[in-house]
Coordinates of C-alpha atoms in Angstrom, one line a residue:
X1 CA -7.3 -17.8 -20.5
X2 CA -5.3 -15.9 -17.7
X3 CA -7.2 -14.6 -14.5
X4 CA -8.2 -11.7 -14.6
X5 CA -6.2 -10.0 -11.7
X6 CA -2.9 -11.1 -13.5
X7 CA -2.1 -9.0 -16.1
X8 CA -1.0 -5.6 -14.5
X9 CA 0.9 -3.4 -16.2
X10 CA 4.8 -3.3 -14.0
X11 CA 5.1 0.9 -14.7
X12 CA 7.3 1.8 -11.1
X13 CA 9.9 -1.1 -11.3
X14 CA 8.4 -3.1 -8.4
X15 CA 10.7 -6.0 -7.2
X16 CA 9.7 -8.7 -4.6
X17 CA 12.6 -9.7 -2.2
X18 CA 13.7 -11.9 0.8
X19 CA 15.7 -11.0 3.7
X20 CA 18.5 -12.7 1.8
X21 CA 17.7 -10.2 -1.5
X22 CA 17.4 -7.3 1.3
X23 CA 20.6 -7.9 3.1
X24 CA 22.9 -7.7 -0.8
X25 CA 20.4 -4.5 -1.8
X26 CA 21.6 -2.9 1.6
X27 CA 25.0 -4.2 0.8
X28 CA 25.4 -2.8 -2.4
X29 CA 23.9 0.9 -0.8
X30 CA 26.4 0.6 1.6
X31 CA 29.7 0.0 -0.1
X32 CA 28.4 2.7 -2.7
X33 CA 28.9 5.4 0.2
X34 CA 31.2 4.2 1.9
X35 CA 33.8 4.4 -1.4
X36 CA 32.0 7.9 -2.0
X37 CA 33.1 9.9 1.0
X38 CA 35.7 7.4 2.4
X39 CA 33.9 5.9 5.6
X40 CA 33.7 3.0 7.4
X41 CA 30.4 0.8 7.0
X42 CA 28.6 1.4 10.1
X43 CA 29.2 5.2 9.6
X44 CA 27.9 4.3 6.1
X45 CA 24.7 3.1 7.4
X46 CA 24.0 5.5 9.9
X47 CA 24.2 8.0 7.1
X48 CA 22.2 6.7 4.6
X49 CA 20.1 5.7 7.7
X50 CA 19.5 9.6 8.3
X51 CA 18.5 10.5 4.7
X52 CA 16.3 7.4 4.3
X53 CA 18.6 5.6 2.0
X54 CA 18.3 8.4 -0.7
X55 CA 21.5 8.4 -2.5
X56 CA 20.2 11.5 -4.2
X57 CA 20.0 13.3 -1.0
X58 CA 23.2 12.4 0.2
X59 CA 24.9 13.5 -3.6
X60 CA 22.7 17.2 -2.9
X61 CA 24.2 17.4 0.6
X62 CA 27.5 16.2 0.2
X63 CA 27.8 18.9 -2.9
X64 CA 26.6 21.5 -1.3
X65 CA 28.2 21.3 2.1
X66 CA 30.9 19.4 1.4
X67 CA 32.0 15.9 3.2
X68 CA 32.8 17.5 7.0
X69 CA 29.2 19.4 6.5
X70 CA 27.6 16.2 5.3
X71 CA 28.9 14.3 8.3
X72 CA 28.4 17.1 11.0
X73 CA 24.6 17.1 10.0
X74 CA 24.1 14.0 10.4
X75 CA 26.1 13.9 13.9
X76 CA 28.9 11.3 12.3
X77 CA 32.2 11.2 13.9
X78 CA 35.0 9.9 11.7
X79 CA 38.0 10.4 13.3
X80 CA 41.3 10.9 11.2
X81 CA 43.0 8.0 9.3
X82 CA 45.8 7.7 11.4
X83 CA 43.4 7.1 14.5
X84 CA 40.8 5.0 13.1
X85 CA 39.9 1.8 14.3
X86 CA 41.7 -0.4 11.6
X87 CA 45.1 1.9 12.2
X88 CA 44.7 1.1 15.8
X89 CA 44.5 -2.8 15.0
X90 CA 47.5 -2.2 11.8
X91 CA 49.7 -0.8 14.6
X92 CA 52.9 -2.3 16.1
X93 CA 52.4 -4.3 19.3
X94 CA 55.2 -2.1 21.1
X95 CA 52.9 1.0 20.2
X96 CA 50.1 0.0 21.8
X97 CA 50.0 0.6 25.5
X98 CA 50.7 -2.2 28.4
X99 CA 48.2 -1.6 30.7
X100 CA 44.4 0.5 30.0
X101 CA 42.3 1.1 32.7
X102 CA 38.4 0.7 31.7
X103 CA 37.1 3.9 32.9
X104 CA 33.3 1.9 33.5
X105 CA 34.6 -1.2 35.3
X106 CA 38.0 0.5 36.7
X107 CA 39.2 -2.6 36.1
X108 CA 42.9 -2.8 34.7
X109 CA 43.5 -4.5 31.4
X110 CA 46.5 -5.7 30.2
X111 CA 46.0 -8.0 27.0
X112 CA 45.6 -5.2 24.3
X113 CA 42.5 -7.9 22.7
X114 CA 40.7 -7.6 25.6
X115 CA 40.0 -3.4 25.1
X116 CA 38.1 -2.7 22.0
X117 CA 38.1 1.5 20.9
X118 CA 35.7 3.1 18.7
X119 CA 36.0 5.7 16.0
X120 CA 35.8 8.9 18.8
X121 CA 39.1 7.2 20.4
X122 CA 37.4 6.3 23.5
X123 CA 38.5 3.1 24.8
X124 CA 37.2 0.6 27.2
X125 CA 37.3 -3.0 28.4
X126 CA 35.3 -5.9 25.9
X127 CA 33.1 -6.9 29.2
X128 CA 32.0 -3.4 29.5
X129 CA 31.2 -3.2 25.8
X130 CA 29.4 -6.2 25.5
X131 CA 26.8 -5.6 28.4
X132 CA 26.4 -2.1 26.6
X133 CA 25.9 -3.5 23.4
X134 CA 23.2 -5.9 25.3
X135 CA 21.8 -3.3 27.0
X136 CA 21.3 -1.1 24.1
X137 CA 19.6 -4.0 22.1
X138 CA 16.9 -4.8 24.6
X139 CA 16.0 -1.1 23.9
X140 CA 15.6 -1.4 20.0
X141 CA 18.2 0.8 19.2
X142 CA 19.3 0.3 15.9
X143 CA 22.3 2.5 16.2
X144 CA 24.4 1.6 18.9
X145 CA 26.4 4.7 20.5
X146 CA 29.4 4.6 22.4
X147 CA 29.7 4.4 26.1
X148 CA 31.4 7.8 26.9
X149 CA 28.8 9.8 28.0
X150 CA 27.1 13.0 25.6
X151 CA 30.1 11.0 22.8
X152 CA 27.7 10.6 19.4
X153 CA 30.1 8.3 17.9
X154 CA 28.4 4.9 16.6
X155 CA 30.3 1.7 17.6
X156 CA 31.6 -0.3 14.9
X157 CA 29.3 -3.1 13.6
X158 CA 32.1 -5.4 13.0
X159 CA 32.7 -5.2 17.0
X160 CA 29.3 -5.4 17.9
X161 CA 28.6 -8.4 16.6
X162 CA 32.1 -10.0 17.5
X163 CA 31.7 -9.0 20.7
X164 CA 28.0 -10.2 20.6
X165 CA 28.8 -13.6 19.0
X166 CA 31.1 -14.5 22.4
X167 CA 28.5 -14.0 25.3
X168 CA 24.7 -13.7 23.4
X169 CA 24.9 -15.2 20.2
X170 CA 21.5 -15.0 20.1
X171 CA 21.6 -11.3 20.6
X172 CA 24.3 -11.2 17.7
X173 CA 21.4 -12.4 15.4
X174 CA 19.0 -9.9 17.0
X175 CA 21.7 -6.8 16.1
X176 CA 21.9 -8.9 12.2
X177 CA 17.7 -8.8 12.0
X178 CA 17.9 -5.1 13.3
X179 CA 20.5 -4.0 11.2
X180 CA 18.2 -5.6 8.2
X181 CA 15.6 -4.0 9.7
X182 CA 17.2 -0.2 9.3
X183 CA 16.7 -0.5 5.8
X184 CA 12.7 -0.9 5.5
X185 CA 12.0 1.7 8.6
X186 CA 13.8 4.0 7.4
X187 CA 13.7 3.4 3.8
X188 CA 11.1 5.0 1.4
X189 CA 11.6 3.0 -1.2
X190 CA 11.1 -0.6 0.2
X191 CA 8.0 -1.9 2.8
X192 CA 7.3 -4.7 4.0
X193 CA 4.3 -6.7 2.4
X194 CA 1.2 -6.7 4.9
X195 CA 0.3 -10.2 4.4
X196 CA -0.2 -12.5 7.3
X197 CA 0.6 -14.8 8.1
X198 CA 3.9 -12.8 6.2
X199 CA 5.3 -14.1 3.3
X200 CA 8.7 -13.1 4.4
X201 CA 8.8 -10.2 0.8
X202 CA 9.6 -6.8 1.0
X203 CA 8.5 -5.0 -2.0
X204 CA 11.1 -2.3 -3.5
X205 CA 9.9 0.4 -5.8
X206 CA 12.6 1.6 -8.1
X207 CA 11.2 5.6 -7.7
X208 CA 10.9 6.4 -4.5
X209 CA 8.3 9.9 -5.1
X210 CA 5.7 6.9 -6.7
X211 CA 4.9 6.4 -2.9
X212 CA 1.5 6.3 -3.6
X213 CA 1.4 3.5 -5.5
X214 CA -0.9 0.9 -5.2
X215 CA 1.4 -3.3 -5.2
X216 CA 0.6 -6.3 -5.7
X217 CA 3.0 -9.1 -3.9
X218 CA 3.6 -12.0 -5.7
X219 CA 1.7 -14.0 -2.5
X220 CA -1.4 -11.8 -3.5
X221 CA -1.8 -9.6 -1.2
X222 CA -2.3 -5.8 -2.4
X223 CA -1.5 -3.0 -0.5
X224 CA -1.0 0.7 -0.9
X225 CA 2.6 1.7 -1.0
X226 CA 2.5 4.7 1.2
X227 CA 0.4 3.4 4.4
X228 CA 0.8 0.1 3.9
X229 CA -3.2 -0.4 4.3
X230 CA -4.9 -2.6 1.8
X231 CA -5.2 -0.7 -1.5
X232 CA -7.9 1.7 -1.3
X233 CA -7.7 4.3 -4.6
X234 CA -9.2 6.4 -5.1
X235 CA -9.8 7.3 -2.0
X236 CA -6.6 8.8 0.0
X237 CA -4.9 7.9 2.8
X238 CA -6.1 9.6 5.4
X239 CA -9.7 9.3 4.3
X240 CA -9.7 5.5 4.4
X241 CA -8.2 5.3 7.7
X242 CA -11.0 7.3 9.0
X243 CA -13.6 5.0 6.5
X244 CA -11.6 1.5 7.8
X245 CA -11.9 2.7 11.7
X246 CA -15.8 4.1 11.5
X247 CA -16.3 0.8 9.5
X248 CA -14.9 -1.5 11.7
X249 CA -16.2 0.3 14.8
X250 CA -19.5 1.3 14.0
X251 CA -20.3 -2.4 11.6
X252 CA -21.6 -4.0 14.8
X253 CA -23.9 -1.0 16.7
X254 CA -25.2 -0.7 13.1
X255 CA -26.3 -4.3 12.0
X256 CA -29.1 -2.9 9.5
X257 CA -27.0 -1.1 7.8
X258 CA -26.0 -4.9 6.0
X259 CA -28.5 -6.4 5.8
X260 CA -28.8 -9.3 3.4
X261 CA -32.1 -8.5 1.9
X262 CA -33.9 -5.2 0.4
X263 CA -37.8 -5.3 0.7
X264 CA -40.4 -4.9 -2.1
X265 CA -41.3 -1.2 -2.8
X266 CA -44.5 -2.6 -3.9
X267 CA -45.8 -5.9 -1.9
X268 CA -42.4 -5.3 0.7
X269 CA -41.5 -8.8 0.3
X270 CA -37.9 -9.4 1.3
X271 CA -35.6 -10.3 -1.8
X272 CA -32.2 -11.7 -1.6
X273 CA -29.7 -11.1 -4.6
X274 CA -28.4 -13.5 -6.5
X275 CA -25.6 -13.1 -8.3
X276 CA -23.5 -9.6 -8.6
X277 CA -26.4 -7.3 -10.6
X278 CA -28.1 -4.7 -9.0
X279 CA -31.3 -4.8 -11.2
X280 CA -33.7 -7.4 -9.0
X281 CA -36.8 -8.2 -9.4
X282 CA -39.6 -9.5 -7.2
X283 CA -42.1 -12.5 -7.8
X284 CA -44.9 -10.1 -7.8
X285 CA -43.5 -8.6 -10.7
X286 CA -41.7 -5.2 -8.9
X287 CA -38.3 -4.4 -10.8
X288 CA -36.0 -3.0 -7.5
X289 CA -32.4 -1.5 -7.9
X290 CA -30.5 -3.5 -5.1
X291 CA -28.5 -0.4 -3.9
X292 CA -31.1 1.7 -2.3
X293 CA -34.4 -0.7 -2.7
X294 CA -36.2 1.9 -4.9
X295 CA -38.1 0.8 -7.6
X296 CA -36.6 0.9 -11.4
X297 CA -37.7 3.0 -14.0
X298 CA -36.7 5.6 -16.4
X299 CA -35.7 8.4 -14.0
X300 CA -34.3 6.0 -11.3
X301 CA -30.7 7.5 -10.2
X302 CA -29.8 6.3 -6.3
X303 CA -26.3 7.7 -6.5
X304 CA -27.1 10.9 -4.5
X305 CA -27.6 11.7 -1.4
X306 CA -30.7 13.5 -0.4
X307 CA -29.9 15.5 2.0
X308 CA -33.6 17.5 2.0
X309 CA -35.1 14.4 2.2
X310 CA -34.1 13.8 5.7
X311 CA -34.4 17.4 7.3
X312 CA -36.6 16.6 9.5
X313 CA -34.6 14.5 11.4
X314 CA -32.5 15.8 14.3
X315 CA -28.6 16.2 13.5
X316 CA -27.4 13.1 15.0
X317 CA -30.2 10.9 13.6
X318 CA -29.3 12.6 9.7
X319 CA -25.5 11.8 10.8
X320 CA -26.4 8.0 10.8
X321 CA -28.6 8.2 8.2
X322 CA -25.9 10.2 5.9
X323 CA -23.0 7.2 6.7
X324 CA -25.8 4.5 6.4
X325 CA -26.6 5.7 2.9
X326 CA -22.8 5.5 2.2
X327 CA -22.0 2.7 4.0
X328 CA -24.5 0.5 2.0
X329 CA -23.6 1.7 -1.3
X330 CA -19.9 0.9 0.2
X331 CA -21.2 -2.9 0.9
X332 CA -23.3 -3.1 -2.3
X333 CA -20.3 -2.7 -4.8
X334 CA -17.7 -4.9 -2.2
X335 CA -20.7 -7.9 -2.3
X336 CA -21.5 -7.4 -5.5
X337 CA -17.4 -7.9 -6.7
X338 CA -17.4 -11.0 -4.3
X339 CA -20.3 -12.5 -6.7
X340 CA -19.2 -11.6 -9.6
X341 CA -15.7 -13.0 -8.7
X342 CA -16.8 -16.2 -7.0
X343 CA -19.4 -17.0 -9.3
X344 CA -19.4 -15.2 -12.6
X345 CA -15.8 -16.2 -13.2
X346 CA -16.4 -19.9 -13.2
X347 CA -19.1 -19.4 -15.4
X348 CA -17.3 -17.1 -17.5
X349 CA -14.4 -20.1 -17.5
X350 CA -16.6 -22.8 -18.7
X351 CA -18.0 -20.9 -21.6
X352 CA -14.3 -19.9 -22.4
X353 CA -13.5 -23.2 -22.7
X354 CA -16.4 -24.6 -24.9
X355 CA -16.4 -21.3 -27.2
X356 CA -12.5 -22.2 -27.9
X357 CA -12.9 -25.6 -28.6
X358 CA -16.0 -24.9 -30.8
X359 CA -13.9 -26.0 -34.3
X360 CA -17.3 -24.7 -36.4
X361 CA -16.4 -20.8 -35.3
X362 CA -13.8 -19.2 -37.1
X363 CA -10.7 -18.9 -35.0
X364 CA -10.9 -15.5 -34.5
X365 CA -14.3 -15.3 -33.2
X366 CA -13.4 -18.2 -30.8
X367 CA -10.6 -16.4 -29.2
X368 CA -12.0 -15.5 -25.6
X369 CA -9.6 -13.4 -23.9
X370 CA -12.5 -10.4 -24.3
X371 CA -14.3 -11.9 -21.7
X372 CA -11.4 -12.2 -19.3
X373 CA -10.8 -8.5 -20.2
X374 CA -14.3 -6.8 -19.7
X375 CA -14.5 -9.3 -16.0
X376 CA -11.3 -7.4 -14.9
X377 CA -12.5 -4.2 -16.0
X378 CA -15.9 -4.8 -13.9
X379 CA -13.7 -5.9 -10.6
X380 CA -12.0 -3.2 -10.9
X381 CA -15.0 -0.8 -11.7
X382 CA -16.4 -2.6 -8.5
X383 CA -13.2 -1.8 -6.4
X384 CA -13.5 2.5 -7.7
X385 CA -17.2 2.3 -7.0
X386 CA -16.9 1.1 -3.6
X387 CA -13.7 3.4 -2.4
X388 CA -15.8 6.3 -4.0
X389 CA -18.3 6.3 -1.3
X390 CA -15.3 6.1 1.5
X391 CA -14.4 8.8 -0.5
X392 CA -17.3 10.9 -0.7
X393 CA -18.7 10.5 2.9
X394 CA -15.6 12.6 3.8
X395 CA -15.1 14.9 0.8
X396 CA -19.1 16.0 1.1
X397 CA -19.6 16.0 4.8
X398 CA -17.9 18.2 7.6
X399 CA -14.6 16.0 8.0
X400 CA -12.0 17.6 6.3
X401 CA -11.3 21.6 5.5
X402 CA -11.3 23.4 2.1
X403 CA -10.0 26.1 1.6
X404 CA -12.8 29.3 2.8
X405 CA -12.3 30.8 -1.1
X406 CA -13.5 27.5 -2.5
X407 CA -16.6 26.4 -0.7
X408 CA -18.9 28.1 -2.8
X409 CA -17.6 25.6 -5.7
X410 CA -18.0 22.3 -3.6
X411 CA -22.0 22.0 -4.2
X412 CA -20.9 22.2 -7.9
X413 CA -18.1 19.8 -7.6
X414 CA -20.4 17.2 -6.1
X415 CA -22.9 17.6 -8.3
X416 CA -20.2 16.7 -10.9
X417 CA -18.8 13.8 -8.9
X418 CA -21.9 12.3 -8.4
X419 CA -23.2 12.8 -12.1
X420 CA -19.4 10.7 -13.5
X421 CA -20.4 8.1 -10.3
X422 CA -23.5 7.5 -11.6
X423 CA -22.6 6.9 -14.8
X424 CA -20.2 4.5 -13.7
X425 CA -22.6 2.6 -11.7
X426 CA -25.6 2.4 -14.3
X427 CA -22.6 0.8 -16.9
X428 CA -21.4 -1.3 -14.4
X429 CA -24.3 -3.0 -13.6
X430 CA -25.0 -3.0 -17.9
X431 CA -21.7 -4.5 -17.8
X432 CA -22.2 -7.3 -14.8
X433 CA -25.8 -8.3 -16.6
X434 CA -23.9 -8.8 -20.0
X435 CA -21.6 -10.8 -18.8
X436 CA -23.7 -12.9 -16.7
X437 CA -26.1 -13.1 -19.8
X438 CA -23.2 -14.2 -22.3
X439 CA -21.5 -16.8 -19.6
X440 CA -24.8 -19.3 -20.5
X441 CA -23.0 -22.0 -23.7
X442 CA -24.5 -20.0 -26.4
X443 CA -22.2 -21.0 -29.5
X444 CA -23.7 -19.5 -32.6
X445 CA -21.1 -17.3 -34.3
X446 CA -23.4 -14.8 -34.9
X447 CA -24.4 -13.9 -31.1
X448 CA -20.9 -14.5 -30.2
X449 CA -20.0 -12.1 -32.5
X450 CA -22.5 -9.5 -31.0
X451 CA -21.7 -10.6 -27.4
X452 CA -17.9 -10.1 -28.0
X453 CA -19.0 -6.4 -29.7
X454 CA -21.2 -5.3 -26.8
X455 CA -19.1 -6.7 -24.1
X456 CA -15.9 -4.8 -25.4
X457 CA -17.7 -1.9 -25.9
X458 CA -19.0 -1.7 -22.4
X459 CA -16.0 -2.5 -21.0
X460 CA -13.9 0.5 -22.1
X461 CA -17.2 2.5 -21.2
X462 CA -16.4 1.2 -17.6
X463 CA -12.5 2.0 -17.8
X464 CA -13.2 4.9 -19.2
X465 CA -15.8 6.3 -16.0
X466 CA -13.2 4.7 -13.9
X467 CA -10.1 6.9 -15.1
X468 CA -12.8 10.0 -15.3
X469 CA -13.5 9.5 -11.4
X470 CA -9.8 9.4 -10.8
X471 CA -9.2 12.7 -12.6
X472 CA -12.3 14.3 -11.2
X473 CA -10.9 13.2 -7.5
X474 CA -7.3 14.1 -8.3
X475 CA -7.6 17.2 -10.9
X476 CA -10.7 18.8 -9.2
X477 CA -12.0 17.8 -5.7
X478 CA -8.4 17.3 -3.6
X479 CA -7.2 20.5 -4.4
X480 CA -10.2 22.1 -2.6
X481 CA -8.6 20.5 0.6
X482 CA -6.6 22.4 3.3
X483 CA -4.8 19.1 4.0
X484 CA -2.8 18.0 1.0
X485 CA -3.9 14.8 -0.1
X486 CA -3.2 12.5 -3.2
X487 CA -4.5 9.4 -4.5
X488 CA -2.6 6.1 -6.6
X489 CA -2.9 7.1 -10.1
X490 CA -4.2 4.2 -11.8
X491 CA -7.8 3.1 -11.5
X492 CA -6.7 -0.5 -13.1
X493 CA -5.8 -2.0 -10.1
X494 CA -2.2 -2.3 -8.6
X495 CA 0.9 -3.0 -10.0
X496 CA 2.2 -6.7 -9.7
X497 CA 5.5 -7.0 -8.1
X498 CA 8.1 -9.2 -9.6
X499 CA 10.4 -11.8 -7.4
X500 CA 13.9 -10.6 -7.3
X501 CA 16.2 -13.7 -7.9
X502 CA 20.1 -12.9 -6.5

C-alpha cells in the first residue's frame, strides 16, 4: 500500500532539476534565440532576460515590431556583422591597428591580445576590463555593461569569463553561478525549491500562466508556485502572508490561544485529545467538541463566529477574541492532521497488512488501497479546513476591500461559506472516527465489507466539500475583492514534481 501523499495527479508538466539540468535548459533557450534573430549569446540572454524567458513574448514582439524594434526595447546593441566582435578577431593581423591607447588607464597597448572590444565598438585595455568585470560582480549585477560611460552595450560573456579565469578564477565561477542564476530570477516558469537545508532542485513548470500552482519536490517539500511560501490553498497569497506574519508574531503574546487542553462544559475538568477526532468526551460522562469546548448534541455547529456574542466587549478586546476564535480552529485542524498522520497511519498500515494476508476473504474484499485513499482524502480535508480559517479571518473582517456595490452580498456569502465549512468539518471528523474505528484487526468479511462501503463513501463526501469550498472561494467570494486575488485550483494537495534526467 503506497503512502498516502504519493499519488498526485502530474497535470502542469512539473520537472525537478539540478544546476547541471538548469544550465542545458538555459542552453537550449538560448541558442533557440540566438538562431531566431541572428545574435550573439550574451545579447541572447539579456533578451530573454528582459521578457522573463517567454519565448512567446519575444515571437509577439519581434512580429510586431520587427527585429531593430525588438532589440531597441529591450536597450540591445548589436552592432553590424562586419564590426562585431568575431569579425574583429577573423580580421587580418595587418588590419588591426599597432598601437590603442586605453582611454581608462591611458596606458598604450601594443599587443592587439592584450585590448579586448565589445559589441558597441568601444575598445579598451584587458586590465581595465577585468577590474570592471570585478567590480561590477561584487555589485550583483547580472548583466555586465561596458565601460564607456551612458554606452548600454553588454560585454560579451565569452570575455568575461576569459578575462575572469586569468586574475579571479574564483570570480569567473561567481559570473557562471550568476549567469545560472538569471534564469530562476527572472524566469516565471522555474523557482527554486524552498527546502532547507536546499536540495539543490529547481522546479520547472511546463505552462508558465499555472503560477499558482501548488508543487511537490521530489525531497518533499511543497510549496506554492507563485510565492514560493509553503502551500497554503485555498487561501491566497497575500492572505497567508498576512495569516503566516500575525501567526508567527502574535503565537507567543497569545499562549492561550494553544493550549493543549479544553475544559469540561459540565465538571470543567481539563481533557486532553487523543488521537485526531474532535468528538471528546469526559470521565464524568460530558460529550465536548474539541474545537470550541462546547458541549455535543444535536444542534451543535462551532464553525461560526458569533460576533453578537461578544458585543459587549470593547473593539480591541473583540479583535483578539475574533483571531483567537480563528486561530484555534486554525490549530485544531493542523494538530488534528499531525495525529491522524503520525498515528492513525501506522495503524491504518498494520491492519492493511493483516486484512491482505487474510487468505479466508475473498481477494477482492482484501484489497486495501480504500483505506490508503479515504486517509489521503482526510489530510487533505485537514489541510482546506485549516487554510479556510486563514482564509476567512481576512475575507470576513476589515482587512481587505470589496468592491462598495457588493457589500451588501458579503453577510450572504459568509453565511454560505460557513454553511459548506461546516459541512466539511462535521464529515471530516465522521471520516477521522471511521477510520480510527476500522484501523483495530477486525477481519470478518462482512464488517470489512461495510467498513470499506462507509469509509469510501465518506471519503468522496470529504472531496467533494473540499472542491465545493474551493469553488465557493474562487467562483463567489474573491471576486468581491478590490485586490485581484486567486487561489491553486486543486484542493487534492499539490502536484508531485518529477526528476529531470539529462
Amino acid at each position: 500500500m503506497t503512502n498516502p501523499t504519493s499519488c498526485m495527479n502530474d497535470i502542469f508538466g512539473l520537472t525537478a532539476c539540478y544546476s547541471s539540468s538548469l544550465s542545458t535548459l538555459q542552453q537550449q533557450d538560448v541558442s533557440m534565440v540566438m538562431n531566431l534573430v541572428n545574435i550573439e549569446r550574451h545579447n541572447a540572454r539579456a533578451l530573454l532576460m528582459h521578457h522573463r524567458w517567454k519565448m512567446d513574448r519575444i515571437h509577439d514582439f519581434l512580429e510586431r515590431r520587427g527585429r531593430e524594434g525588438l532589440f531597441r526595447e529591450a536597450r540591445i546593441v548589436v552592432p553590424p556583422e562586419d564590426s562585431s566582435t568575431a569579425a574583429r578577431a577573423r580580421a587580418p593581423p595587418h588590419k588591426r591597428p599597432r598601437t590603442v591607447t586605453c582611454n581608462v588607464c591611458f596606458e598604450d597597448v601594443s599587443r592587439p591580445s592584450d585590448v579586448s572590444t565589445m559589441d558597441c565598438g568601444h575598445c579598451f585595455c584587458n586590465d581595465c576590463w577585468t577590474e570592471h568585470f570585478f567590480a561590477s560582480l561584487g555589485n550583483g549585477k547580472k548583466h555586465i555593461h561596458c565601460m564607456q560611460v551612458k554606452c548600454p552595450a553588454i560585454c560579451d560573456d565569452a570575455t568575461v569569463r576569459r578575462l575572469l579565469g586569468r586574475k579571479y578564477p574564483d570570480a569567473a565561477k561567481r559570473f557562471d553561478n550568476l549567469v545560472l542564476d538569471s534564469y530562476l530570477d527572472n524566469n516565471a516558469s522555474v523557482k527554486w525549491c524552498p527546502s532547507a537545508p536546499h536540495c539543490g532542485r529547481a522546479i520547472r513548470v511546463v505552462d508558465a500562466s499555472e503560477r499558482y500552482c501548488e508543487v511537490e519536490c521530489p525531497c518533499g517539500v511543497s510549496f506554492c508556485f507563485n510565492c514560493a511560501a509553503p502551500a497554503h490553498s485555498p487561501c491566497p497569497c497575500p492572505m497567508w502572508d498576512k495569516w503566516d506574519a500575525k501567526f508567527r508574531g502574535e503565537s507567543e503574546n497569545l499562549k492561550w490561544i494553544a493550549v493543549n487542553t479544553k475544559s469540561c462544559p459540565k465538571c470543567l475538568r481539563p481533557i486532553e485529545k487523543n488521537g485526531g477526532c474532535n468528538h471528546v468526551s469526559c470521565p464524568c460522562g460530558q460529550h465536548l467538541c474539541y474545537a470550541c469546548g462546547g458541549r455535543l448534541d444535536t444542534l451543535h455547529n462551532c464553525n461560526r463566529y458569533d460576533e453578537a456574542g461578544h458585543a459587549n466587549y470593547d473593539s480591541i478586546r473583540r479583535q483578539m477574541l475574533r483571531y483567537t476564535h480563528y486561530c484555534d480552529r486554525f490549530n485544531v485542524h493542523v494538530n488534528s492532521r499531525t495525529a491522524e498522520q503520525t498515528q492513525l497511519w501506522p495503524a491504518i498500515q498494520k491492519r492493511a497488512v493483516l486484512l491482505e494476508s487474510a487468505t479466508a476473504i475473498r481477494p477482492l474484499i482484501r484489497e486495501a488501497s480504500w483505506m490508503a485513499r479515504a486517509h489521503r482524502a482526510l489530510l487533505a480535508s485537514r489541510l482546506v479546513l485549516a487554510r479556510s480559517y486563514a482564509f476567512a479571518y481576512y475575507m470576513f473582517g476589515d482587512e481587505v476591500r470589496t468592491y462598495p456595490s457588493e457589500k451588501a452580498n458579503l453577510p450572504i456569502a459568509k453565511v454560505l461559506f460557513e454553511d459548506q465549512q461546516w459541512q466539511l468539518e462535521e464529515n471530516a471528523e465522521k471520516l477521522s472516527k471511521v477510520l480510527a474505528t476500522e484501523a483495530k484487526p477486525v477481519l470478518a468479511e462482512e464488517e470489512v465489507l461495510r467498513a470499506m462501503q462507509e469509509t469510501s463513501n465518506l471519503a468522496k463526501i470529504v472531496d467533494t466539500h473540499c472542491r465545493e469550498i474551493y469553488k465557493c472561494i474562487q467562483d463567489e467570494l474573491l471576486p468581491l475583492l478590490l485586490e485581484p486575488m486567486t487561489i491553486a485550483p486543486r484542493p487534492d494537495g499539490p502536484d508531485k514534481a518529477k526528476d529531470l534526467a539529462y
